[in-house]
Structures are given as structure tokens and as C-alpha cells.
Coordinates of C-alpha atoms and ligand atoms in Angstrom, one line a residue:
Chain A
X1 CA 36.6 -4.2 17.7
X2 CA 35.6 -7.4 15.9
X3 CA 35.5 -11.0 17.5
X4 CA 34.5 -14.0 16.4
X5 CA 34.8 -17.4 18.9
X6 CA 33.9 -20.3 16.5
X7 CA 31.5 -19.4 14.4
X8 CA 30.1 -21.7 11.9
X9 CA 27.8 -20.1 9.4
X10 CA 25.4 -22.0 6.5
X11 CA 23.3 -21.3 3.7
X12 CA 19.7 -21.8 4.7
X13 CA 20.0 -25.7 6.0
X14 CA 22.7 -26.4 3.7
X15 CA 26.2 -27.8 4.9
X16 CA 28.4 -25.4 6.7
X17 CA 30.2 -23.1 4.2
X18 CA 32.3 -21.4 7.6
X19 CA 33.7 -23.6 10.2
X20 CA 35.0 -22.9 13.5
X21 CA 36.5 -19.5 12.8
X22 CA 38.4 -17.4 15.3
X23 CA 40.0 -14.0 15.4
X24 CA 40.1 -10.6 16.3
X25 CA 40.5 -7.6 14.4
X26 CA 42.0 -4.8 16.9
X27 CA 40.7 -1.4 16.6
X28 CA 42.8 0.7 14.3
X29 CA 44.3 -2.3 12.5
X30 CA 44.5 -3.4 8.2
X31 CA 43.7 -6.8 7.8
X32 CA 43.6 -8.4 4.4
X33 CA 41.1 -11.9 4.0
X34 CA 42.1 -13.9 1.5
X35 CA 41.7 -17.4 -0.1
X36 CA 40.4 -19.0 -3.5
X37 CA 37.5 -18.0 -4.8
X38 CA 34.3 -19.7 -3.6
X39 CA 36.4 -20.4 0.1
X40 CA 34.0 -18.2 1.7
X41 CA 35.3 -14.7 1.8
X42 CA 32.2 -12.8 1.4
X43 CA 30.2 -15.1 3.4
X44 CA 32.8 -14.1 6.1
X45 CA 32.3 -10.4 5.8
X46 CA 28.7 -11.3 5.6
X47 CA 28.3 -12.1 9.2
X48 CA 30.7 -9.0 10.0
X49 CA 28.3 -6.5 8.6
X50 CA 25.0 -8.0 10.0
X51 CA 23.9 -9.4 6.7
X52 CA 23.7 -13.0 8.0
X53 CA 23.9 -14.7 11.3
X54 CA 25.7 -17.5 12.4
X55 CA 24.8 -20.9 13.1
X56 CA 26.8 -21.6 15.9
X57 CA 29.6 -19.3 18.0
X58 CA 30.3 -16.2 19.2
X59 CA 30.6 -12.3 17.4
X60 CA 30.8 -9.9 18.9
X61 CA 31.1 -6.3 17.7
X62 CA 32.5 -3.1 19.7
X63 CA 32.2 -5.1 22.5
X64 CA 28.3 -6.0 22.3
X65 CA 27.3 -9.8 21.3
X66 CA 25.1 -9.7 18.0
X67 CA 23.7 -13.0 18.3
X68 CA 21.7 -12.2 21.4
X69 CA 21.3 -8.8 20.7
X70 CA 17.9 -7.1 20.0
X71 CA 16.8 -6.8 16.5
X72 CA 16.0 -3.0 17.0
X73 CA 20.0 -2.8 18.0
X74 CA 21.5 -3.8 14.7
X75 CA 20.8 -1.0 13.0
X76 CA 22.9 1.2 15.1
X77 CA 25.5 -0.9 14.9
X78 CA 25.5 -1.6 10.8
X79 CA 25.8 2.6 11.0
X80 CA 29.3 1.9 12.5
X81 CA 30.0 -0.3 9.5
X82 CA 31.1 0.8 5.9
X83 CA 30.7 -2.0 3.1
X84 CA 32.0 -1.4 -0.2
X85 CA 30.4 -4.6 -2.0
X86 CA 31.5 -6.3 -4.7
X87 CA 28.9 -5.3 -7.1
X88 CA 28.7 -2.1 -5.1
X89 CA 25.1 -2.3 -4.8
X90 CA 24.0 1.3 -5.6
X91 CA 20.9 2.3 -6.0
X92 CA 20.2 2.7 -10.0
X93 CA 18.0 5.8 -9.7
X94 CA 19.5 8.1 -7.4
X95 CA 21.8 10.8 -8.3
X96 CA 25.7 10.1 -7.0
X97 CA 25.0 12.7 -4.2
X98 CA 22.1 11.0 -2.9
X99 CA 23.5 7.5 -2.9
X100 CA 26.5 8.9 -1.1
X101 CA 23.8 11.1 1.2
X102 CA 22.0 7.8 2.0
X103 CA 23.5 6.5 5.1
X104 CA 23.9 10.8 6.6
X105 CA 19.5 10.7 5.9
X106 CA 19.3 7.0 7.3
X107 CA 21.2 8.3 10.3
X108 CA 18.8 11.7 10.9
X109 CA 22.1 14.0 10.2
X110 CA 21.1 18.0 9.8
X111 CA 20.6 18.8 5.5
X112 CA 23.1 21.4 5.6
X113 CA 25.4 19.0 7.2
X114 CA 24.9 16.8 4.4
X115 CA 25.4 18.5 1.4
X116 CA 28.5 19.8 2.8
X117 CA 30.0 16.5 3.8
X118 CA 28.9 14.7 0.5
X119 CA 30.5 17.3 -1.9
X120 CA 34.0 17.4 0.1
X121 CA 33.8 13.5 -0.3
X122 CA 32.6 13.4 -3.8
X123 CA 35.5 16.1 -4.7
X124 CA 38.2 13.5 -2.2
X125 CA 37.1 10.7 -4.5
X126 CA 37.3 12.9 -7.7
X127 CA 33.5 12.9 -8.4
X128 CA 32.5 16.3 -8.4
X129 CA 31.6 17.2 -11.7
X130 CA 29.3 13.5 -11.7
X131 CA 27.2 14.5 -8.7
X132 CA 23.7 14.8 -10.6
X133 CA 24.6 11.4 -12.6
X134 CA 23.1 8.1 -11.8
X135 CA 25.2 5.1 -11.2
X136 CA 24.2 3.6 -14.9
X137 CA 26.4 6.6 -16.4
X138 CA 29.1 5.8 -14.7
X139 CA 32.1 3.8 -15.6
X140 CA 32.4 0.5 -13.6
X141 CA 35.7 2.6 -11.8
X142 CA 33.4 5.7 -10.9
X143 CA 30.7 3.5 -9.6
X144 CA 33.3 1.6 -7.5
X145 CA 34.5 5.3 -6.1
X146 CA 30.5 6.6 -5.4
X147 CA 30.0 3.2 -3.4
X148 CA 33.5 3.7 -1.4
X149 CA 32.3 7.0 -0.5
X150 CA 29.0 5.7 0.4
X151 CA 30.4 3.7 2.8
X152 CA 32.8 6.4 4.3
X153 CA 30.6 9.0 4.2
X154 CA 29.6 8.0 8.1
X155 CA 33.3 7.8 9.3
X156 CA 32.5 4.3 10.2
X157 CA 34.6 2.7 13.2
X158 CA 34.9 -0.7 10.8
X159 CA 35.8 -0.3 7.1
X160 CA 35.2 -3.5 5.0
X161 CA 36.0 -4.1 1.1
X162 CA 35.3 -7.4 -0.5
X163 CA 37.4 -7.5 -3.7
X164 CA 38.0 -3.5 -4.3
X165 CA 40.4 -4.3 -7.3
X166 CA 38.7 -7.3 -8.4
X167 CA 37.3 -5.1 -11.9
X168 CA 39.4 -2.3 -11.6
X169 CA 43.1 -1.5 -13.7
X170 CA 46.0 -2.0 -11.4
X171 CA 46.2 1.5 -11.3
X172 CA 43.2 2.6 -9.8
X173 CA 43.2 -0.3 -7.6
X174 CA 46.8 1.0 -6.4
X175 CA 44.8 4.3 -5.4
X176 CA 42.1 2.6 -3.8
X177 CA 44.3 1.2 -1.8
X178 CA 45.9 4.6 -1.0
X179 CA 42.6 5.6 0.4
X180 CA 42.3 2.5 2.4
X181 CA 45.7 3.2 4.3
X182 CA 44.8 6.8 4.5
X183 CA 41.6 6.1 6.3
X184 CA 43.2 3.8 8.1
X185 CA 46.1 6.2 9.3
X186 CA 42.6 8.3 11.0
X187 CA 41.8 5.4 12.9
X188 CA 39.3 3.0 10.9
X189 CA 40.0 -0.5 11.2
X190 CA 39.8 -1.9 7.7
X191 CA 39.4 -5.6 6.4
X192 CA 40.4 -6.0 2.7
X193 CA 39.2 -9.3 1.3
X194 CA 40.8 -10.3 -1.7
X195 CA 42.6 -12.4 -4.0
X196 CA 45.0 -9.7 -5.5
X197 CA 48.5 -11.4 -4.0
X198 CA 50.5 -8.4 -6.3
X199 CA 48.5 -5.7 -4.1
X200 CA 49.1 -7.8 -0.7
X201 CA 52.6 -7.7 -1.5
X202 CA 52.7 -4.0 -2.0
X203 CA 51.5 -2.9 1.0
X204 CA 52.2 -5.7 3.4
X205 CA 49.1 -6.4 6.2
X206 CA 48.4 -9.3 8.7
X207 CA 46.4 -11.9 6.2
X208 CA 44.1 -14.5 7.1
X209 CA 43.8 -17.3 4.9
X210 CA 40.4 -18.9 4.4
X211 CA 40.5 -22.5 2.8
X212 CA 37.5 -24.3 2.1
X213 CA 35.7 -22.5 5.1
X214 CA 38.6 -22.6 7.5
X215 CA 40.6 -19.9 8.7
X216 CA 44.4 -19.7 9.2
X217 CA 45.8 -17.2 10.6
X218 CA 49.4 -15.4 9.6
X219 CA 51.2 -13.4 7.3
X220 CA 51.2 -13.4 3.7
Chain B
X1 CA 15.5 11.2 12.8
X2 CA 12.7 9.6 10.4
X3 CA 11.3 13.0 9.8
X4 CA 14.8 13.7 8.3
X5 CA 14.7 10.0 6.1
X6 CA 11.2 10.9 4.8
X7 CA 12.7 14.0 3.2
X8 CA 14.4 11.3 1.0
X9 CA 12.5 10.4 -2.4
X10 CA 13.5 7.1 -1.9
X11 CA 11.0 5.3 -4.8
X12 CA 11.7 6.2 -8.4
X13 CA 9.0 8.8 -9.9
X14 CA 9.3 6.8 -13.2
X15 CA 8.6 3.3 -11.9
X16 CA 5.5 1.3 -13.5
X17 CA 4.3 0.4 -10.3
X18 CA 3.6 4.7 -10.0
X19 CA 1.0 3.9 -13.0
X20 CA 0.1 0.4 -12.6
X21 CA -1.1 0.6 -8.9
X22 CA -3.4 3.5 -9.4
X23 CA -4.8 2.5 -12.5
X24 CA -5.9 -1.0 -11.3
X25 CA -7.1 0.8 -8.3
X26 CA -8.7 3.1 -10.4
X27 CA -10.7 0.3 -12.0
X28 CA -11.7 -1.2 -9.3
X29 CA -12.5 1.7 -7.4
X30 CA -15.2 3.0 -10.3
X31 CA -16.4 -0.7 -9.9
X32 CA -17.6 -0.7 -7.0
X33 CA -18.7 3.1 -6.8
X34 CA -21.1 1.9 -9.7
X35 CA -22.1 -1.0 -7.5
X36 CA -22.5 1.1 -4.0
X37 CA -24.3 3.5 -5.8
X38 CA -26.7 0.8 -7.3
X39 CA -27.1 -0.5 -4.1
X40 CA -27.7 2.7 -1.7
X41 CA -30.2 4.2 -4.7
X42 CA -32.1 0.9 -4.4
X43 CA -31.8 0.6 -1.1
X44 CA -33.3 4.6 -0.6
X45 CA -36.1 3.8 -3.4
X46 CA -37.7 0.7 -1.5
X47 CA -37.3 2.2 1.7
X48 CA -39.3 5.0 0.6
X49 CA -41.7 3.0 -1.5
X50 CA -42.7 0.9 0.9
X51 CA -43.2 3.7 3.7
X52 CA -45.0 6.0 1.1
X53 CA -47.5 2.9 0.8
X54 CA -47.3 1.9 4.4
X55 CA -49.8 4.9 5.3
X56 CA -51.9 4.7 2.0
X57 CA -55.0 3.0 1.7
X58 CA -58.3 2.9 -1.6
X59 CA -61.6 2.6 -1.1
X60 CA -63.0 0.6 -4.2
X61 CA -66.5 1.9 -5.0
X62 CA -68.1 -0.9 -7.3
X63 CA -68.4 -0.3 -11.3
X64 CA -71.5 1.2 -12.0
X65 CA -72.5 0.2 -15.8
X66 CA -74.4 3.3 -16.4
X67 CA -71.4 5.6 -16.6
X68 CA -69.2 6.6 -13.4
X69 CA -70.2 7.0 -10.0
X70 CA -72.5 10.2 -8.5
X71 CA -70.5 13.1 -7.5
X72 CA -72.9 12.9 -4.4
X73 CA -71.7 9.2 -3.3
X74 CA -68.2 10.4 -3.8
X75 CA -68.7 13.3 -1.4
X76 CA -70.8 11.4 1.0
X77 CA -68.1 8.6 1.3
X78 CA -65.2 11.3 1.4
X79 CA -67.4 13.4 4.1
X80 CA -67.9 9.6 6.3
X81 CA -64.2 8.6 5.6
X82 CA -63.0 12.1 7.7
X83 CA -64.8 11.0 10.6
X84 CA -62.1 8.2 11.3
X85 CA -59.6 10.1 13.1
X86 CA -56.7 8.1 11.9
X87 CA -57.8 9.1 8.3
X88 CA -55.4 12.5 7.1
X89 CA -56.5 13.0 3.8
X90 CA -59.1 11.0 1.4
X91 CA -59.6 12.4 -2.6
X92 CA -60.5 10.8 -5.3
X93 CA -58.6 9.4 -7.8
X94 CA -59.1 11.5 -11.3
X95 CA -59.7 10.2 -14.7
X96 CA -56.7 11.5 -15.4
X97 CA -54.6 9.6 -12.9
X98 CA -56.8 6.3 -14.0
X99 CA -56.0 6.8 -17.7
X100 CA -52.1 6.9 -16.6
X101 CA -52.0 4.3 -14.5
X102 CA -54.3 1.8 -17.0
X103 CA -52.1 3.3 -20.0
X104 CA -50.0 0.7 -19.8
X105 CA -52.4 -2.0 -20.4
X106 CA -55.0 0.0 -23.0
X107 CA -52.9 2.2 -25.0
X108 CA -52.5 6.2 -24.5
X109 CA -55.5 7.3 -26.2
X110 CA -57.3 4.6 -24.7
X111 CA -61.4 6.6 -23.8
X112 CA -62.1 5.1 -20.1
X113 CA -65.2 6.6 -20.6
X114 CA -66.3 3.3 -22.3
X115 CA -65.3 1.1 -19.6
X116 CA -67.2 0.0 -16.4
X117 CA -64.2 1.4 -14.3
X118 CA -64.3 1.3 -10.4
X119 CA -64.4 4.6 -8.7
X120 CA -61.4 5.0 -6.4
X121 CA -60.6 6.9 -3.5
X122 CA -57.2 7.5 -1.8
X123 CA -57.2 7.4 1.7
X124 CA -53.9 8.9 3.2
X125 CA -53.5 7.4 7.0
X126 CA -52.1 10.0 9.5
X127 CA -48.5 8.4 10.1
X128 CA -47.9 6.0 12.6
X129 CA -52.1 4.7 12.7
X130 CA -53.4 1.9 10.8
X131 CA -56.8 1.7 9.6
X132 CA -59.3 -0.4 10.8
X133 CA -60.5 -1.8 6.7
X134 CA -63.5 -4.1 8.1
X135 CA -64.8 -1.7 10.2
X136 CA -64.3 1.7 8.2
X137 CA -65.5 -0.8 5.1
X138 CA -68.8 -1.7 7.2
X139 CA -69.5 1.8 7.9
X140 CA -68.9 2.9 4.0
X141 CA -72.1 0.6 3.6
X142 CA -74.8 2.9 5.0
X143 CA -73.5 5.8 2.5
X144 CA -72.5 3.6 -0.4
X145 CA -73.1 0.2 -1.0
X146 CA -70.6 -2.3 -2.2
X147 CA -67.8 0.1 -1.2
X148 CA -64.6 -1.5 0.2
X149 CA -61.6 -1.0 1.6
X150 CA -58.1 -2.2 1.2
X151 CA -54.3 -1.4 2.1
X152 CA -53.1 0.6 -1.4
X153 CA -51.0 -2.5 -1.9
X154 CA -52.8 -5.8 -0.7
X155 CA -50.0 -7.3 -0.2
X156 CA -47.3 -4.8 1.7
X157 CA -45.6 -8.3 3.1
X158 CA -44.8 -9.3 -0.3
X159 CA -43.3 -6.0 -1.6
X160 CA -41.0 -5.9 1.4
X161 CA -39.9 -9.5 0.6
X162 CA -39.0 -8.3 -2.2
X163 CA -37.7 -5.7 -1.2
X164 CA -35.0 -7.6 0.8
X165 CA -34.5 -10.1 -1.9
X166 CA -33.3 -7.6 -4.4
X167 CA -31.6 -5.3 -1.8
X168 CA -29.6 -8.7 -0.3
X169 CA -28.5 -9.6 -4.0
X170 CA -27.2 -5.6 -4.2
X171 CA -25.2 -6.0 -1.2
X172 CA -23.9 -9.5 -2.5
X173 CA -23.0 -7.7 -5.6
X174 CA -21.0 -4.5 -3.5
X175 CA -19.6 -7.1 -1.1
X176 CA -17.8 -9.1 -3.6
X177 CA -16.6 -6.3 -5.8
X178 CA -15.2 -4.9 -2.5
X179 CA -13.2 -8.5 -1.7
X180 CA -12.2 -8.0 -5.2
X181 CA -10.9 -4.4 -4.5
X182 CA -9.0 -5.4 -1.8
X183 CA -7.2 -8.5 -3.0
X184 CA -6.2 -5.9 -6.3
X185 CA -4.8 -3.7 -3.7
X186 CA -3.0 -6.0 -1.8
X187 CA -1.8 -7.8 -4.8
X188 CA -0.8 -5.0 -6.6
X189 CA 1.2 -3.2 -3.9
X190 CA 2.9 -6.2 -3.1
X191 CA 3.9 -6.3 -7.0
X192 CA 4.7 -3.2 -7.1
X193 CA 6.9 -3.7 -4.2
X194 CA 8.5 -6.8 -5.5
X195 CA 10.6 -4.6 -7.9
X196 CA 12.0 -2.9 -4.9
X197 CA 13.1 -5.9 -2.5
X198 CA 17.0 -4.6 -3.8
X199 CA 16.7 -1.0 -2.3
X200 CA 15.1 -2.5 0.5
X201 CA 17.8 -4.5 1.5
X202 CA 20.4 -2.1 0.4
X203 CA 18.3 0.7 2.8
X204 CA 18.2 -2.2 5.6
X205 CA 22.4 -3.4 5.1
X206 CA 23.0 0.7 5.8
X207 CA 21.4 1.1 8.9
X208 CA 18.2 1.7 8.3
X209 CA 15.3 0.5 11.1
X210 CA 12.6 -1.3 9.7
X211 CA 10.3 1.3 10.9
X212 CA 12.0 3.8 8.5
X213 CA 11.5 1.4 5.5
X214 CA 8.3 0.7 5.9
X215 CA 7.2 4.2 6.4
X216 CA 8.5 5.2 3.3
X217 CA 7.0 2.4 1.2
X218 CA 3.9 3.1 3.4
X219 CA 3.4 6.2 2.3
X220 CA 4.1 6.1 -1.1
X221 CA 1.4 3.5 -1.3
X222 CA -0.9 5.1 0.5
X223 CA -0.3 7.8 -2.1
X224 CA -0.8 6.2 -5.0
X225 CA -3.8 4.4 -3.2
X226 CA -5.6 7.5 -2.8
X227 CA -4.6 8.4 -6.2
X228 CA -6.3 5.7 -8.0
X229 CA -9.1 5.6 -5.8
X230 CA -10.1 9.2 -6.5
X231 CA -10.0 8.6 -10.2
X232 CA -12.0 5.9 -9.9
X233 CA -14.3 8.1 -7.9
X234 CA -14.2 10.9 -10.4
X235 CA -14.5 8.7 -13.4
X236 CA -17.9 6.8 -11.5
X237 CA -19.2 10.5 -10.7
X238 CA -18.4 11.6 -13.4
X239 CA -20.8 8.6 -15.0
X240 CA -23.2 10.3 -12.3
X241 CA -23.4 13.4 -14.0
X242 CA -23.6 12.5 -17.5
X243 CA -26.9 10.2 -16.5
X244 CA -28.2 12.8 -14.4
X245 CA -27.6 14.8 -17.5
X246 CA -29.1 12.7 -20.0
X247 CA -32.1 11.9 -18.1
X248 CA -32.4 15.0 -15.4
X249 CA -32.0 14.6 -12.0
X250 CA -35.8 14.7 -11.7
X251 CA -38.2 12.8 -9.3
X252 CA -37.8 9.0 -10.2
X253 CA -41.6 7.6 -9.9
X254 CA -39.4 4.9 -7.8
X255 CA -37.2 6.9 -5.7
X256 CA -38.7 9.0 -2.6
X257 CA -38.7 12.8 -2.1
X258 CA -34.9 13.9 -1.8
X259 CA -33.2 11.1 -3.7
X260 CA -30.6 12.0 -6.2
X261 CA -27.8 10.4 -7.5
X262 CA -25.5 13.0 -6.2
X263 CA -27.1 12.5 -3.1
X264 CA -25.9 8.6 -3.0
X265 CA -22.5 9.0 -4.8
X266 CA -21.4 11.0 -1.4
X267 CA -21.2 7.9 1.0
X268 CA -19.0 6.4 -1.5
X269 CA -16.2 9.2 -0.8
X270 CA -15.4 6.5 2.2
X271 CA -14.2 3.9 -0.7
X272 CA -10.8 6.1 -2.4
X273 CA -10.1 6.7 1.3
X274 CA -10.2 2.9 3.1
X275 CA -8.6 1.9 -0.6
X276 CA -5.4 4.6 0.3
X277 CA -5.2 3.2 3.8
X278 CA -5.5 -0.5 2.7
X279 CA -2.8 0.1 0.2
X280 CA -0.6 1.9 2.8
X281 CA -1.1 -1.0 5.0
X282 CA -0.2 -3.6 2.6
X283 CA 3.2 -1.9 2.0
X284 CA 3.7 -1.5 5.9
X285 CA 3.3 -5.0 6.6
X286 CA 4.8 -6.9 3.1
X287 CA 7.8 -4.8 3.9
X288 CA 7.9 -5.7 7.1
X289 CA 7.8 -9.3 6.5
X290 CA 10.2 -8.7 3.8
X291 CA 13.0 -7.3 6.2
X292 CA 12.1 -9.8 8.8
X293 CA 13.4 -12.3 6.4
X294 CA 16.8 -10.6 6.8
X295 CA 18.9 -10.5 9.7
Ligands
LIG301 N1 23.4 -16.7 -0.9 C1 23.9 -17.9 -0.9 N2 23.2 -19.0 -0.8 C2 23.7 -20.2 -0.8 N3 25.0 -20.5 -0.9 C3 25.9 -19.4 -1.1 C4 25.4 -18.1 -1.1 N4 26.4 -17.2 -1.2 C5 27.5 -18.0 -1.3 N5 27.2 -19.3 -1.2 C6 28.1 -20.4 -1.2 O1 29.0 -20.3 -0.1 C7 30.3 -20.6 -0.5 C8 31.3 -19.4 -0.3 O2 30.9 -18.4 -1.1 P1 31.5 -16.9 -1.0 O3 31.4 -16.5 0.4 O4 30.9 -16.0 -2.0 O5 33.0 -17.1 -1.4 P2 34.1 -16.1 -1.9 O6 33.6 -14.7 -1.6 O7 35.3 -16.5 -1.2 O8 34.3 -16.4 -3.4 C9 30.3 -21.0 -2.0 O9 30.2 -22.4 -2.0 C10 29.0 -20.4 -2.5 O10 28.4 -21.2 -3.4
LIG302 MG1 33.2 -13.2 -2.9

């Protein structure tokens, strides 16, 4: 589903913040990245979900190289890819349901299609009654949820978080992580990166370490 | 597929760009409708001036110092002048037309009849011919001595100089209002995109083609292109109107038969349209470049 064979990644023609990382994330699995902060984790999912490429190495993604892949290819493939970002990165003024609706219009999906789809996913995430809000109303919790089902809302083959419970309560975060295992029971493979060792130890995962750019590989 | 994304109201209806963009436009746009309008009125007035006069010629029948010239010599001059064939027309000029014409110079109430005035004649050529002056002039002699004849303006050269000069400076004038338009336009889409580079990149990370993106940002442009540019248009025909109103849409002793300023605001409608598809192309291509810039 995802490999990478050495990839080094920089910053414009800074030093190399990534060095010589290898892996693979089978299809189906839960994967947790974790490692101080500043080590690189969101670089890392970075080059996962097309938002960078690498300055040396191989990636490939559902079997198809990305580095000599066409440009007009990548969007097809980030449409296989959920991202719930770290400062979920919604768009301030569109309602809930047309954030969520976003990636169904990006991908050409039929209107009646979508209304139906967003509400069942709004309701699964306990946002019904906040459709016709904007982000800004929102608590920092419900815009975490309307950016979770943004990146859902596809059924994307590759689910990735980058700190989910980094500004949530314990609680919630315990739920979110629910909804993780859940979607990974139907067959998304999911990559959790985080610092949250109390949640890693809760609901145990393969966990790769990054430290100062480098990867080790191995259970928590 | 992008028929389905376009359904999207991706841009905020609020955003300042919505009112900033057209407004500028809108400025610029009257600008320059002002200035083409100008331009195409001076442009139709000399044109016409200088063909009106192209065909006209004056026969000059000397001052006579006992009072104005016999109604006889007149006619036999007139009745000589219509055996040219390339002469159309020939009448005198009246008292009347002589005390409007010198008005300027003697005052309104000015009485010609004290002056030792020139009798004048206006020969119209038939189009297309030119008159032979020294030869109709030498033939005038046998029927009225001293008579001459000249081109209605000596110097026709000199007025279409001119002509050009002033007409040059016009264009000058409508060309670099028009750089300025489009450098407004360009600048201002491009600010009025810079406050969207975010939803751009969020559109791009979820799968959006480029394509899509910059169809979307096109169009809205485009929109808001054509919106300022037919205020503009409005506002400088609107100006139209209100001079035609204040000073009637009559004959201008400078403008030829059929010139009007609604007549030479309608070329201009070209101006809110290239404006729209300028602004629409800005968009395309700074978003373009913009999502180049990304993987
Ligand atoms: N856009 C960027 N431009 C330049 N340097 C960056 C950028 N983003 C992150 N970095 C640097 O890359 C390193 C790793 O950052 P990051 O991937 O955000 O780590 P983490 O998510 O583990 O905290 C840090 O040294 C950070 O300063
Ligand atoms: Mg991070």
C-alpha cells in the first residue's frame, strides 16, 4: 500500500530533515508514527499524501512510483488518501456540509449521492444539528470531527492523522481513536502519528519511531 | 466531473476582493471609455473635416470700394464657373454667412456694409476631381477681372498634419490608460487571489486537478471583471448622456454629418469585455503558477 526505499526529504535547499527512511505499511494495517516533536513526523506524512516530494529514494503508493509519475496523476491518487491535519485545515467559509462535501464535488460524485453520504457521516460523527455552521462556530473538538469526516467522506484506501488528540480531552481523543479502529476493521489502512504514549498503550499498534529524521522500526 | 465542481461556490460572496476588483476596474474602465471616446470623436471630426474641405474650393472676387460687387458679375462668374465639368455646385457666400464667420474678429453687430469686403463664391468640386485653380482662375478673367481661385483651405497639407499630430497624442493618451487598465487588472486579481493561496492548496491537497482550480478562480474573475467593466461603461455613458443632455446632441460645427456621442461610445462596449477576459486570464494563469509551486 505504501513504500518508501530511502527516501531523504529537505526543506527547499536546507539540510535533510528525513534520512534514509524505509518501510511499508501493508494494506489493511494500524500503524502509529511517533517521536519528539520537531523529529519529523509531519514532514513524514507530508511526502505520504503528495504534499512534498522527496529528494532522494523511492515511494511508491498502491503500487505506482510518485516520483516519476505524471503531474496530472497525483490527483487521483491524493483522492485515495484521507488527511486529518493538525490544524485541520478547513475552509473558514463553508458550511460543515460543504467542507465535508468537498472531496465527493472534487471527485465529480452525483448531488444526490452527496447530500446523502454527508448527512449519514455528519450524524456518525455527531454533527447533525451543526451542518449549516461554519468551522469558526465550532469548538476546536467539533472542527476536529468535520475535518475527520472530510477526510472519510471518500472511503479512502490510506487513512492518515497527524496528532488527532494533540488539542483534544482524553476522552474525545479515546473516541477518535474508536473511529480509527472501526475504519480500520472495514479495511483502511491507517497511520496515526503522535506523541500520546497513554493512547499507544491503550490500543497497542506496530510503532515506528522517528528520531532526529531517522526511522526505527518496532513496537512500542 | 468539473461540471459537477463548478456547481461548488467555492470563493466567499463576502470577500473584499468581490468589491475591490470591480471597483478598481470600474475606474479604470470609465478612464479609458472617456479617453476612447475622445479619441474616436476626434478621430471622426477630422476625418470629416478634412474630406468636407477636400472637395470645396472660393473664388475671391476683389473688394470693390464703392459698395459690394454687381449681381451681374456674380451671375456671369457663377454661369462660367458651371462650364467646368468637375465643378458640382458654385453659390455665393451671403452677408449673412460673412457677418458669422467675421463675427469673431468685429463683434456681432458689427455693419459689413462699411467694409471693403471681398465677394466670395463657394465652389463645391464633384467628389473624386480636383480643380484646375490657374486655369479656371485664367478663364474667371474674361468675365471678372481680378477674380481668383483657391482650395477653401490653402493649406489642406497643414490641416492634416495636424490632424495627425492631435489624433497621434489621442491615441498616446488611450494607449497608456489601456497599459494602465491592464496592469490594474492583473494586479488586482492577483491580490485578490493572494487571500485565497489557503483554499487553493487545501482544494489542490484533496484531489483537485489544477484545471478544476483554475477554472473556478477563472471564472469568478472573469465575473467580477465584466462587472466592473460594465460599470465603468455605464458610469462613462452615462457622462455621455448628461453632455449630450446639457448641450444637445446637435450637429457639432466640428463633427461631420452622423457623428454623435452615442454613436462613438458603442466601439467602446469591446473594453468591459477584453477587461472580463483579461481578468479571467490573470486568475487562470497566477493560479496556475501558484499550484505549480506545489507538488
Ligand atoms: N515548511 C517547512 N519549511 C522548512 N522547515 C520545516 C517546514 N516544516 C517543518 N520544518 C522543519 O522540519 C523539521 C521537522 O518538522 P515536523 O515534520 O513538523 O516535525 P514534527 O511533526 O515531528 O514535530 C523541523 O526541524 C521543522 O523546523
Ligand atoms: Mg507535526
Amino acid at each position: 500500500m505504501v513504500r518508501f526505499d530511502n527516501v531523504g526529504m529537505r526543506y527547499g535547499s536546507g539540510t535533510e530533515i528525513l534520512r534514509d527512511i524505509s518501510f511499508r505499511l501493508p494494506r489493511g494495517s494500524l500503524t502509529y508514527l511517533t517521536g519528539a516533536s520537531g523529529a519529523g513526523k509531519s514532514s513524514l506524512l507530508k511526502l505520504i499524501y503528495l504534499g512534498h516530494l522527496p529528494s532522494r529514494g523511492l515511494i511508491e503508493l498502491f503500487g505506482q512510483d510518485i516520483v516519476t509519475a505524471p503531474r496530472d496523476a497525483l490527483p487521483l491518487l491524493r483522492r485515495q488518501i484521507g488527511v486529518v491535519f493538525q490544524d485541520y485545515r478547513l475552509i473558514d467559509h463553508l458550511s460543515v456540509f460543504d467542507n465535508v462535501a468537498l472531496p465527493l464535488r472534487i471527485a465529480g460524485t452525483a448531488k444526490a449521492d452527496i447530500a446523502a453520504h454527508v448527512e449519514e457521516l455528519l450524524g456518525w460523527v455527531g454533527l447533525s444539528d451543526k451542518m449549516r455552521a461554519t468551522p469558526p462556530e465550532l469548538s476546536g473538538g467539533e472542527q476536529q470531527r468535520v475535518a475527520i469526516a472530510r477526510a472519510v467522506i471518500t472511503r479512502p484506501r490510506l487513512l492518515l492523522a497527524d496528532e488527532p488528540t494533540g488539542s483534544v480531552d482524553p476522552e474525545l481523543g479515546d473516541r477518535l481513536i474508536h473511529l480509527f479502529l472501526e475504519l480500520n476493521r472495514i479495511g483502511t489502512t491507517v497511520l496515526i502519528a503522535t506523541h500520546d504514549v497513554a493512547m499507544m498503550e491503550r490500543h497497542r499498534a506496530p510503532v515506528m519511531r522517528l528520531i532526529r529524521g531517522e526511522l526505527s522500526i518496532g513496537d512500542h | 466531473m468539473i461540471a459537477c465542481f463548478q456547481r461548488l461556490r467555492l470563493l466567499p460572496r463576502g470577500a473584499l476582493s468581490n468589491r475591490l476588483v470591480p471597483a478598481i476596474i470600474a475606474c479604470m474602465v470609465f478612464l479609458l471609455c472617456l479617453a476612447g471616446s475622445a479619441a474616436l470623436i476626434l478621430h471622426a471630426g477630422l476625418a470629416g473635416f478634412q474630406q468636407e474641405l477636400a472637395g470645396r474650393y472660393t473664388v475671391e472676387l476683389p473688394a470693390d470700394p464703392k459698395g459690394p460687387a454687381d449681381p451681374a458679375t456674380i451671375a456671369r462668374v457663377i454661369d462660367r464657373l458651371a462650364l467646368d465639368p468637375a465643378v458640382l455646385s458654385a453659390e455665393p457666400v451671403s452677408t449673412g454667412t460673412m457677418a458669422r464667420l467675421l463675427a469673431p474678429w468685429l463683434g456681432r453687430d458689427a455693419s459689413l456694409g462699411d467694409l471693403p469686403l471681398p465677394t466670395l463664391i463657394d465652389i463645391a468640386a464633384v467628389p473624386g476631381s480636383t480643380l484646375d485653380t490657374a486655369k479656371l482662375g485664367a478663364a474667371l478673367q474674361e468675365v471678372a477681372a481680378g477674380a481668383t481661385v483657391a482650395p477653401a483651405v490653402t493649406s489642406l497639407k497643414e490641416i492634416g498634419e495636424l490632424a495627425f499630430a492631435v489624433e497621434l497624442a489621442a491615441l498616446v493618451v488611450v494607449l497608456l490608460i489601456a497599459a494602465c487598465l491592464v496592469t490594474v487588472v492583473i494586479f488586482a486579481t492577483r491580490a485578490g487571489l493572494a487571500a485565497h493561496l489557503r483554499l487553493i492548496e487545501i482544494v489542490h491537497q484533496i484531489g483537485a486537478f489544477d484545471r478544476q482550480i483554475a477554472g473556478q478562480f477563472s471564472r469568478h474573475f472573469l465575473l467580477l471583471g465584466l462587472a466592473g467593466g460594465v460599470l465603468g461603461f455605464v458610469l462613462s455613458g452615462l457622462l455621455a448622456l448628461a453632455v449630450i443632455a446639457l448641450a444637445g446632441d446637435a450637429q457639432s460645427p466640428f463633427l461631420p454629418a452622423g457623428t454623435t456621442l452615442r454613436s462613438s461610445l458603442l466601439p467602446l462596449l469591446a473594453v468591459p469585455v477584453a477587461v472580463a477576459m483579461i481578468a479571467g486570464a490573470t486568475a487562470e494563469l497566477t493560479v496556475r503558477r501558484a499550484l505549480r509551486a506545489q507538488v
